[in-house]
mmCIF file of C-alpha atoms in Angstrom:
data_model
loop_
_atom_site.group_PDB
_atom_site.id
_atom_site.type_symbol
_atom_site.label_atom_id
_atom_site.label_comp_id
_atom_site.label_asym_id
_atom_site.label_seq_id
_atom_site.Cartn_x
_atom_site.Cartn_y
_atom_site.Cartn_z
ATOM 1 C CA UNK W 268 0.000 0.000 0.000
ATOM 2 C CA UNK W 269 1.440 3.151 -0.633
ATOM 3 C CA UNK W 270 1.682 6.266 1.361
ATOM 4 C CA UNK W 271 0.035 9.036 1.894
ATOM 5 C CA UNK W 272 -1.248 11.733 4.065
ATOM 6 C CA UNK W 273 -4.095 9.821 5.227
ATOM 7 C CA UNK W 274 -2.134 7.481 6.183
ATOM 8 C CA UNK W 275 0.422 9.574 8.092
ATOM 9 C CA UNK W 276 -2.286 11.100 9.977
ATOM 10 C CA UNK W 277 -3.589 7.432 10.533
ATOM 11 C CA UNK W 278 -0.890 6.398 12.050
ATOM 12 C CA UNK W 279 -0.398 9.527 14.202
ATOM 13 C CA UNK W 280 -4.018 9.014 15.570
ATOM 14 C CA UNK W 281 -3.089 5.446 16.690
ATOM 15 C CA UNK W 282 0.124 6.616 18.414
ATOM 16 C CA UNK W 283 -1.436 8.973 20.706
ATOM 17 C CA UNK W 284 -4.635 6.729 21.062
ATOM 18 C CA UNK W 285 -1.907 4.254 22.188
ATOM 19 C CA UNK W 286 -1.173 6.269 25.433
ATOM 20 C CA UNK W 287 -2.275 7.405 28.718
ATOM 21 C CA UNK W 288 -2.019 10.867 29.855
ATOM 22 C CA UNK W 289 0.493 10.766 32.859
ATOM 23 C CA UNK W 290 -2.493 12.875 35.337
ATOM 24 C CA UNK W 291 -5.309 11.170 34.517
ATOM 25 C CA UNK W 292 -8.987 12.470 36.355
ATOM 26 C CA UNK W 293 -10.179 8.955 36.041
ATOM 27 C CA UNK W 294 -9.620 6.328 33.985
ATOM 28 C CA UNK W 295 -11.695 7.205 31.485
ATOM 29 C CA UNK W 296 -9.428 10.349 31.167
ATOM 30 C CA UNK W 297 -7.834 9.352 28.018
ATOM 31 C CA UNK W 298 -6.452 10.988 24.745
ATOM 32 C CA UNK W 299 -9.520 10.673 21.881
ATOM 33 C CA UNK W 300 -8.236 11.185 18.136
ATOM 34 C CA UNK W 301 -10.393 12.769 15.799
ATOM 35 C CA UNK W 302 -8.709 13.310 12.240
ATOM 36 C CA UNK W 303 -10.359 16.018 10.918
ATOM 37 C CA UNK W 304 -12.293 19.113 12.703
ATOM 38 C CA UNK W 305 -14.511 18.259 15.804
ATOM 39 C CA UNK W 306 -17.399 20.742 17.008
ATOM 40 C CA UNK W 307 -16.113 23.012 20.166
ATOM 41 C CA UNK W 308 -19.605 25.708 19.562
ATOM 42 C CA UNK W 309 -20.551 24.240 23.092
ATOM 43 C CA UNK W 310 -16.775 24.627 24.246
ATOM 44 C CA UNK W 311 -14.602 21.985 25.383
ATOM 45 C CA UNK W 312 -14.977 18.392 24.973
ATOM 46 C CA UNK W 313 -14.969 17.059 28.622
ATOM 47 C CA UNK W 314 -12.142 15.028 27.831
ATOM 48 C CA UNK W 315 -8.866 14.915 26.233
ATOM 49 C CA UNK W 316 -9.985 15.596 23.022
ATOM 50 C CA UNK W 317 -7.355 15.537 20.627
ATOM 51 C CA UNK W 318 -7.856 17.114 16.658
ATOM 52 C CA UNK W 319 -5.650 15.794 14.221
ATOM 53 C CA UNK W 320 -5.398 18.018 10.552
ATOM 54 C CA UNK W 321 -3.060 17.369 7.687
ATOM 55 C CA UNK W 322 -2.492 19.494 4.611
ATOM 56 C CA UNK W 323 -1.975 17.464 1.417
ATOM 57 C CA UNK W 324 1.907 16.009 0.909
ATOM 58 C CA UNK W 325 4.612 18.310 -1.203
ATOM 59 C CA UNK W 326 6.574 16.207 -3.350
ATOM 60 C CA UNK W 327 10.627 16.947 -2.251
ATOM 61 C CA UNK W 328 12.933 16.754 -5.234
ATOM 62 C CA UNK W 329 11.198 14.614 -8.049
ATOM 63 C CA UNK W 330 11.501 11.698 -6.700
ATOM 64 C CA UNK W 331 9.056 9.530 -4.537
ATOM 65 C CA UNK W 332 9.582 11.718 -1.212
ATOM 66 C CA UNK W 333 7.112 14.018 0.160
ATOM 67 C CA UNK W 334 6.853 16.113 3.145
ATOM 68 C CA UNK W 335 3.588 17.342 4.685
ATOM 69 C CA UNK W 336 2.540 19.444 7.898
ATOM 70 C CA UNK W 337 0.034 17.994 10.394
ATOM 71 C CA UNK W 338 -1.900 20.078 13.267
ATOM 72 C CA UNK W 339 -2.478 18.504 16.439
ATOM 73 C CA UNK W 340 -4.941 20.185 18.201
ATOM 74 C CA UNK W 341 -5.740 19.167 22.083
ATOM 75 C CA UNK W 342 -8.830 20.440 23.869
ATOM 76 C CA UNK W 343 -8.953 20.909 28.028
ATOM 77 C CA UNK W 344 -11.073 22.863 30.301
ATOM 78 C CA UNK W 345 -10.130 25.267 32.543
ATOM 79 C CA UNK W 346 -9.102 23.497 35.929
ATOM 80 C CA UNK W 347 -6.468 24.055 37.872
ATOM 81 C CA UNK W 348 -3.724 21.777 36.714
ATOM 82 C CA UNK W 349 -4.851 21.306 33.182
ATOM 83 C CA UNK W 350 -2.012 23.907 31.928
ATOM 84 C CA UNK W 351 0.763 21.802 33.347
ATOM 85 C CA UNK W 352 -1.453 18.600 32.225
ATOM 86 C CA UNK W 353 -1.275 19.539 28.747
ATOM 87 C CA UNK W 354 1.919 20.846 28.850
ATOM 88 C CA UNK W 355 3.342 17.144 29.856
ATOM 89 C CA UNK W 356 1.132 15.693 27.047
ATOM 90 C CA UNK W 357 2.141 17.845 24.815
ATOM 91 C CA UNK W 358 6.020 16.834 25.467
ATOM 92 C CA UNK W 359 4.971 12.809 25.605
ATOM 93 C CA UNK W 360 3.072 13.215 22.861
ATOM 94 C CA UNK W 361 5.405 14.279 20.492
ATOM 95 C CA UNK W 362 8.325 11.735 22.333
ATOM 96 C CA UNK W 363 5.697 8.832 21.441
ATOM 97 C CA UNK W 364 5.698 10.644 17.505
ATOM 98 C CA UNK W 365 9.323 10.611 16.902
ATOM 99 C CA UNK W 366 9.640 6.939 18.230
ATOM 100 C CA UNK W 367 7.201 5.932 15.987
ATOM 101 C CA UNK W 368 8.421 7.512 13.278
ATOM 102 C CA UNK W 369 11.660 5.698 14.278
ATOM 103 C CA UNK W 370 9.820 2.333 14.161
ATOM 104 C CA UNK W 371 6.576 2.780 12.046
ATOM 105 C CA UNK W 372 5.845 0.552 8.978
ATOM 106 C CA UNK W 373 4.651 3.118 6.705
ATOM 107 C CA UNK W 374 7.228 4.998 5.469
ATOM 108 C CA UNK W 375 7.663 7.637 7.482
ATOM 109 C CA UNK W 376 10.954 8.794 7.503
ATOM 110 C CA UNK W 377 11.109 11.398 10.748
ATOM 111 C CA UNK W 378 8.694 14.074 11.813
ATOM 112 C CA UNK W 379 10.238 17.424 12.855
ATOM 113 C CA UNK W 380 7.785 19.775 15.538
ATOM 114 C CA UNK W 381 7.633 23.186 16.585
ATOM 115 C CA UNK W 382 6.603 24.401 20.304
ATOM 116 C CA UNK W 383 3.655 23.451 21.427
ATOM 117 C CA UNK W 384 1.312 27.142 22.120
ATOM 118 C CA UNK W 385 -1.886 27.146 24.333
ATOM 119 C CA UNK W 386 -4.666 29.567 22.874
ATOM 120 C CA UNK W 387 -7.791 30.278 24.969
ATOM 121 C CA UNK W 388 -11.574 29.238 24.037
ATOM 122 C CA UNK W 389 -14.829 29.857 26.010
ATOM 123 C CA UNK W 390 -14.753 27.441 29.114
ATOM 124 C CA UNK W 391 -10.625 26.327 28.440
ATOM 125 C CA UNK W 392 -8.024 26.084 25.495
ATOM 126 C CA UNK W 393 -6.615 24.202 22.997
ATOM 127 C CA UNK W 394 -3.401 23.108 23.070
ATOM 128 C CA UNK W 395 -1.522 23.368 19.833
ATOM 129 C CA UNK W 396 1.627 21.624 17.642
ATOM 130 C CA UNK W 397 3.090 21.653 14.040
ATOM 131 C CA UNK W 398 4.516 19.147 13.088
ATOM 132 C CA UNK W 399 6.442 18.207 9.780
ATOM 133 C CA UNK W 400 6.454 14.909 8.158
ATOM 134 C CA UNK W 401 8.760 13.398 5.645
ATOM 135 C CA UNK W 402 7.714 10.573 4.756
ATOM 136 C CA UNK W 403 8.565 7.797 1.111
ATOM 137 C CA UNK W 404 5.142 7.076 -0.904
ATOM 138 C CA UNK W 405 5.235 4.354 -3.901
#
């Protein structure tokens, strides 16, 4: 099968489903990938709801390469520890994403990130990261 996008951002949505936030409320407190735009018009999602976006691959230097940029959105409320909660899930998330781009059997080459920036919404924020993929399609 070759790859593509969709199956970068796939793979990325199994990787963080694949873990458990290190301050978990209960145990139902889990991350819950969505690829694609979810609906926040009531505000936050009550739980770790994570947003996953890609933009459509660039094809790097004629050849069967490609690079794309993926959004990872999370979504908390406003508690008292859910800053430094999604600050430490925003740094073992993107530990889990360059392991598995390390070990993955897709194609993906690396993945390179910028910071991750909080910006507020009504009732909490969302928790944001770039990240780059490079990745071989067929």
């Amino acid at each position: 099968m070759a790859t593509t996008t969709g199956t970068v951002l796939t793979g990325i949505a199994a990787t963080i489903d694949a873990l458990t936030p290190a301050s978990q409320a209960s145990s139902g407190d889990i991350f819950r990938c969505g690829i694609g735009y979810i609906d926040t018009d009531s505000g936050p999602p009550k739980h770790r709801q994570v947003e996953i976006i890609g933009y459509g691959g660039k094809r790097v230097k004629e050849c069967a390469e490609y690079d794309t940029q993926v959004i990872i959105n999370i979504y908390y409320n406003n508690t008292s520890n859910a800053m430094v909660n999604a600050c430490a899930d925003a740094d073992q998330i993107v530990v889990a994403l360059q392991t598995w781009a390390g070990t993955n059997t897709i194609s993906v080459d690396y993945i390179q990130h910028d910071q991750a920036a909080p910006s507020p919404i009504p009732g909490g924020f969302v928790m944001t990261r770039a990240i780059s993929v490079h990745y071989r399609g067929e």
